[in-house]
């Protein structure tokens, strides 16, 4: 494969004009790329670089990365991963990490190691789930779901901060940083008990390309084990379908058997694994 099959640009509108149909062709698998590029289209690209693998006028894969950050790429063959590694090296890119489906991430990490000597180390493995038939849990906890109000922003930020700490995300979540975090663009729902006390939350990314992604789902530690996370996930999943989503997806940490079992009971079906490799 010729390395010039990869076309790079810093113009997100140009990129989406050529690669948008490809991303929308598999909205569940491309959920993160769809959400990220839409956010950049509306809020600015922050120096991001976009690439598309194009031959004969057809786009077969894409990547994007931000300055001083890693590479996110859709599914590639071993040959395609090697060609991408070669081109990025030729252009002077230095990568701290790569994230992709399992086979693609592994192929790229091996190619990057061969060409740079950097040692890849797996940081985390995620399962990507797509909603099949929504199945509410039994027994269903008492209470109701409701959208988070504007006056509850401090409380919401506190829960997002606790969630980030739980999953090991190195991010500051406060009034000054909120707009720049991945939590900002979502719509949030609380599950509250009959007396009106919030006990769990779920966020949902905006509808893009026919898909929405549920993220994050969080219940404070002292309230877990009572069905609240399942209830709020059902609430936001139903709302997403009612709003016209064709695909409802979510990620889980592969190392968390509790969350994986919960979402499968609710009707979510695993469709792929995503791996992040750090380069050291």
Coordinates of C-alpha atoms in Angstrom, one line a residue:
X1 CA 0.0 0.0 0.0
X2 CA 1.2 3.5 -0.8
X3 CA 1.5 5.8 2.2
X4 CA -0.1 8.6 0.1
X5 CA -3.4 6.7 0.2
X6 CA -3.8 8.5 3.6
X7 CA -5.0 12.1 3.0
X8 CA -4.4 14.5 6.0
X9 CA -6.1 17.8 6.8
X10 CA -6.6 20.2 9.7
X11 CA -10.0 21.3 8.2
X12 CA -12.8 19.4 9.9
X13 CA -15.4 20.6 7.4
X14 CA -13.3 19.3 4.5
X15 CA -12.7 16.1 6.3
X16 CA -16.4 15.5 7.0
X17 CA -17.3 16.4 3.5
X18 CA -15.2 13.4 2.3
X19 CA -15.4 11.0 5.2
X20 CA -18.9 11.8 6.7
X21 CA -20.7 9.1 4.7
X22 CA -18.1 6.5 5.8
X23 CA -18.6 7.4 9.5
X24 CA -22.4 7.3 9.2
X25 CA -22.2 3.9 7.4
X26 CA -21.4 2.1 10.7
X27 CA -22.7 4.5 13.4
X28 CA -22.4 2.1 16.3
X29 CA -18.8 1.2 15.6
X30 CA -17.9 4.8 14.8
X31 CA -19.7 6.3 17.7
X32 CA -16.7 8.1 19.2
X33 CA -15.4 9.5 15.9
X34 CA -18.9 10.8 15.1
X35 CA -19.3 12.6 18.4
X36 CA -15.8 14.0 18.5
X37 CA -15.8 15.4 14.9
X38 CA -19.3 16.9 15.4
X39 CA -18.0 18.6 18.6
X40 CA -15.0 19.9 16.7
X41 CA -17.2 21.1 13.8
X42 CA -19.3 23.2 16.1
X43 CA -16.8 24.4 18.7
X44 CA -13.4 24.5 16.8
X45 CA -10.7 22.0 16.0
X46 CA -8.1 22.9 18.6
X47 CA -5.3 22.0 16.2
X48 CA -6.6 18.6 15.5
X49 CA -5.3 16.6 12.5
X50 CA -7.7 14.3 10.6
X51 CA -6.8 11.6 8.1
X52 CA -8.8 9.5 5.7
X53 CA -7.7 6.4 3.8
X54 CA -9.0 6.9 0.3
X55 CA -8.6 4.9 -2.8
X56 CA -10.7 5.2 -6.0
X57 CA -12.8 8.0 -4.4
X58 CA -13.9 5.7 -1.5
X59 CA -13.0 6.2 2.1
X60 CA -12.2 3.0 4.0
X61 CA -10.8 4.3 7.3
X62 CA -10.1 7.5 9.2
X63 CA -8.1 8.7 12.1
X64 CA -7.9 11.9 14.2
X65 CA -5.5 13.2 16.9
X66 CA -5.0 16.4 18.9
X67 CA -1.7 18.1 19.6
X68 CA 0.5 16.2 22.0
X69 CA -2.2 13.5 22.3
X70 CA -2.6 10.0 20.9
X71 CA -4.1 8.5 17.8
X72 CA -7.7 7.4 17.4
X73 CA -8.3 5.3 14.3
X74 CA -11.0 3.1 12.8
X75 CA -10.6 -0.5 11.7
X76 CA -7.5 -1.3 9.6
X77 CA -5.7 -4.3 8.2
X78 CA -2.2 -5.0 9.3
X79 CA -0.9 -3.5 6.0
X80 CA -3.0 -0.4 6.4
X81 CA -1.8 0.1 10.0
X82 CA 1.8 -0.2 8.9
X83 CA 1.3 2.3 6.1
X84 CA -0.3 4.8 8.5
X85 CA 2.6 4.4 11.0
X86 CA 5.1 5.0 8.2
X87 CA 3.4 8.2 7.0
X88 CA 3.0 9.6 10.5
X89 CA 6.6 9.0 11.2
X90 CA 7.6 10.6 7.9
X91 CA 5.6 13.7 8.9
X92 CA 7.3 13.9 12.3
X93 CA 4.4 12.8 14.5
X94 CA 5.3 11.5 18.0
X95 CA 2.5 9.5 19.6
X96 CA 2.0 8.9 23.3
X97 CA -0.8 6.3 22.7
X98 CA -3.1 4.7 20.2
X99 CA -6.7 3.6 20.6
X100 CA -8.7 1.4 18.2
X101 CA -10.5 -1.9 18.0
X102 CA -8.4 -4.8 19.4
X103 CA -6.8 -6.1 16.2
X104 CA -6.2 -2.6 14.7
X105 CA -4.6 -1.2 17.9
X106 CA -2.4 -4.3 18.1
X107 CA -1.3 -4.1 14.5
X108 CA -0.6 -0.4 14.8
X109 CA 1.3 -0.7 18.1
X110 CA 3.5 -3.4 16.6
X111 CA 4.2 -1.3 13.5
X112 CA 5.0 1.7 15.6
X113 CA 7.4 -0.4 17.7
X114 CA 9.2 -1.8 14.6
X115 CA 9.6 1.7 13.2
X116 CA 10.4 3.8 16.3
X117 CA 11.6 1.3 19.0
X118 CA 8.8 2.6 21.4
X119 CA 7.5 -0.2 23.6
X120 CA 3.6 -0.5 23.6
X121 CA 1.9 -1.3 26.9
X122 CA -1.9 -1.9 27.1
X123 CA -3.5 0.6 29.3
X124 CA -7.1 -0.4 29.2
X125 CA -9.5 -2.7 27.3
X126 CA -13.1 -1.5 26.7
X127 CA -16.2 -3.4 25.5
X128 CA -18.5 -1.6 23.1
X129 CA -22.1 -2.5 23.4
X130 CA -25.1 -1.8 21.2
X131 CA -28.7 -1.9 22.5
X132 CA -30.7 -4.8 21.2
X133 CA -34.1 -5.4 22.9
X134 CA -34.3 -3.1 26.0
X135 CA -35.2 -5.2 29.0
X136 CA -36.0 -3.3 32.2
X137 CA -34.6 -5.0 35.4
X138 CA -36.7 -6.9 37.8
X139 CA -37.4 -5.8 40.4
X140 CA -37.4 -2.2 39.3
X141 CA -36.5 0.3 42.0
X142 CA -39.1 2.8 43.2
X143 CA -38.7 6.3 41.9
X144 CA -38.4 8.1 38.5
X145 CA -36.0 9.6 36.1
X146 CA -35.9 13.3 35.4
X147 CA -33.6 15.7 33.5
X148 CA -31.0 17.5 35.6
X149 CA -32.0 21.1 36.1
X150 CA -29.8 24.2 35.6
X151 CA -29.8 24.8 39.3
X152 CA -28.2 21.4 39.9
X153 CA -25.0 22.1 38.0
X154 CA -22.7 22.1 41.0
X155 CA -24.1 18.8 42.2
X156 CA -23.8 17.3 38.7
X157 CA -20.1 18.4 38.4
X158 CA -19.4 16.8 41.8
X159 CA -20.8 13.5 40.5
X160 CA -18.8 13.7 37.3
X161 CA -15.7 14.5 39.3
X162 CA -16.3 11.4 41.4
X163 CA -17.0 9.3 38.3
X164 CA -13.7 10.4 36.8
X165 CA -11.8 9.5 39.9
X166 CA -13.5 6.1 40.0
X167 CA -12.4 5.2 36.5
X168 CA -8.9 6.7 36.8
X169 CA -9.4 9.7 34.5
X170 CA -6.8 12.5 35.1
X171 CA -9.1 15.5 34.6
X172 CA -10.2 18.6 36.5
X173 CA -13.9 19.0 36.7
X174 CA -15.0 22.4 38.0
X175 CA -16.7 25.5 36.8
X176 CA -13.6 26.8 35.1
X177 CA -12.7 23.6 33.3
X178 CA -16.2 22.2 32.6
X179 CA -16.6 23.4 29.0
X180 CA -13.4 21.8 28.0
X181 CA -14.1 18.4 29.5
X182 CA -15.8 15.5 27.7
X183 CA -18.7 15.8 30.2
X184 CA -19.9 19.2 29.0
X185 CA -21.8 18.4 25.8
X186 CA -24.0 15.7 27.3
X187 CA -27.6 15.7 28.5
X188 CA -28.0 14.3 32.0
X189 CA -30.7 12.4 33.7
X190 CA -31.0 11.7 37.5
X191 CA -32.8 8.7 38.9
X192 CA -34.5 9.9 42.1
X193 CA -36.2 8.1 44.9
X194 CA -39.9 8.8 45.7
X195 CA -38.9 11.6 48.1
X196 CA -37.0 13.4 45.3
X197 CA -33.4 12.5 46.3
X198 CA -31.1 11.9 43.3
X199 CA -29.4 8.5 43.7
X200 CA -27.9 7.8 40.2
X201 CA -27.2 9.6 37.0
X202 CA -26.6 8.9 33.3
X203 CA -25.4 11.2 30.5
X204 CA -26.1 10.9 26.8
X205 CA -24.1 12.3 23.9
X206 CA -26.0 14.3 21.3
X207 CA -27.6 12.4 18.4
X208 CA -25.1 12.3 15.5
X209 CA -25.3 10.0 12.5
X210 CA -28.3 8.1 13.9
X211 CA -26.5 7.1 17.1
X212 CA -26.2 8.2 20.7
X213 CA -23.8 7.0 23.4
X214 CA -24.7 6.6 27.0
X215 CA -21.9 7.9 29.1
X216 CA -21.3 8.3 32.0
X217 CA -23.4 6.2 34.3
X218 CA -22.7 6.8 37.9
X219 CA -24.1 5.9 41.3
X220 CA -22.3 7.0 44.5
X221 CA -20.6 4.0 46.3
X222 CA -22.9 4.0 49.3
X223 CA -26.0 3.8 47.0
X224 CA -24.9 0.9 44.8
X225 CA -26.5 -2.5 44.6
X226 CA -30.0 -1.2 44.7
X227 CA -30.8 -1.2 40.9
X228 CA -30.5 2.6 40.4
X229 CA -27.9 2.4 37.7
X230 CA -30.0 0.0 35.7
X231 CA -33.1 2.1 36.2
X232 CA -31.4 5.3 34.9
X233 CA -29.8 3.5 32.0
X234 CA -33.2 2.2 31.0
X235 CA -34.7 5.7 31.3
X236 CA -32.1 7.3 29.0
X237 CA -32.1 4.4 26.6
X238 CA -35.9 4.7 26.2
X239 CA -35.6 8.5 25.7
X240 CA -32.9 8.1 23.1
X241 CA -35.0 5.7 21.1
X242 CA -38.0 8.0 21.4
X243 CA -35.9 10.9 20.1
X244 CA -35.1 9.0 16.9
X245 CA -31.8 7.2 17.7
X246 CA -31.3 4.2 15.5
X247 CA -28.4 3.0 17.6
X248 CA -27.8 3.4 21.3
X249 CA -24.4 2.3 22.5
X250 CA -22.1 2.4 25.5
X251 CA -18.6 1.5 26.6
X252 CA -17.6 -0.6 29.6
X253 CA -14.3 -1.4 31.2
X254 CA -13.6 -5.0 30.3
X255 CA -12.2 -5.5 33.8
X256 CA -15.5 -4.6 35.5
X257 CA -17.7 -7.7 35.6
X258 CA -20.5 -5.9 37.5
X259 CA -21.2 -3.2 34.8
X260 CA -20.8 -5.7 32.0
X261 CA -23.3 -8.1 33.5
X262 CA -25.7 -5.2 34.2
X263 CA -25.8 -3.9 30.6
X264 CA -26.2 -7.4 29.1
X265 CA -29.2 -8.0 31.4
X266 CA -30.7 -4.7 30.1
X267 CA -30.4 -5.9 26.5
X268 CA -27.0 -4.5 25.4
X269 CA -25.0 -6.7 23.1
X270 CA -21.2 -6.5 22.8
X271 CA -20.0 -5.7 19.3
X272 CA -16.3 -5.1 19.6
X273 CA -13.4 -4.5 22.0
X274 CA -11.4 -1.3 22.1
X275 CA -7.8 -1.2 23.4
X276 CA -5.6 1.7 24.3
X277 CA -1.8 1.1 24.0
X278 CA 0.6 3.6 25.6
X279 CA 4.0 4.0 24.0
X280 CA 7.0 4.2 26.3

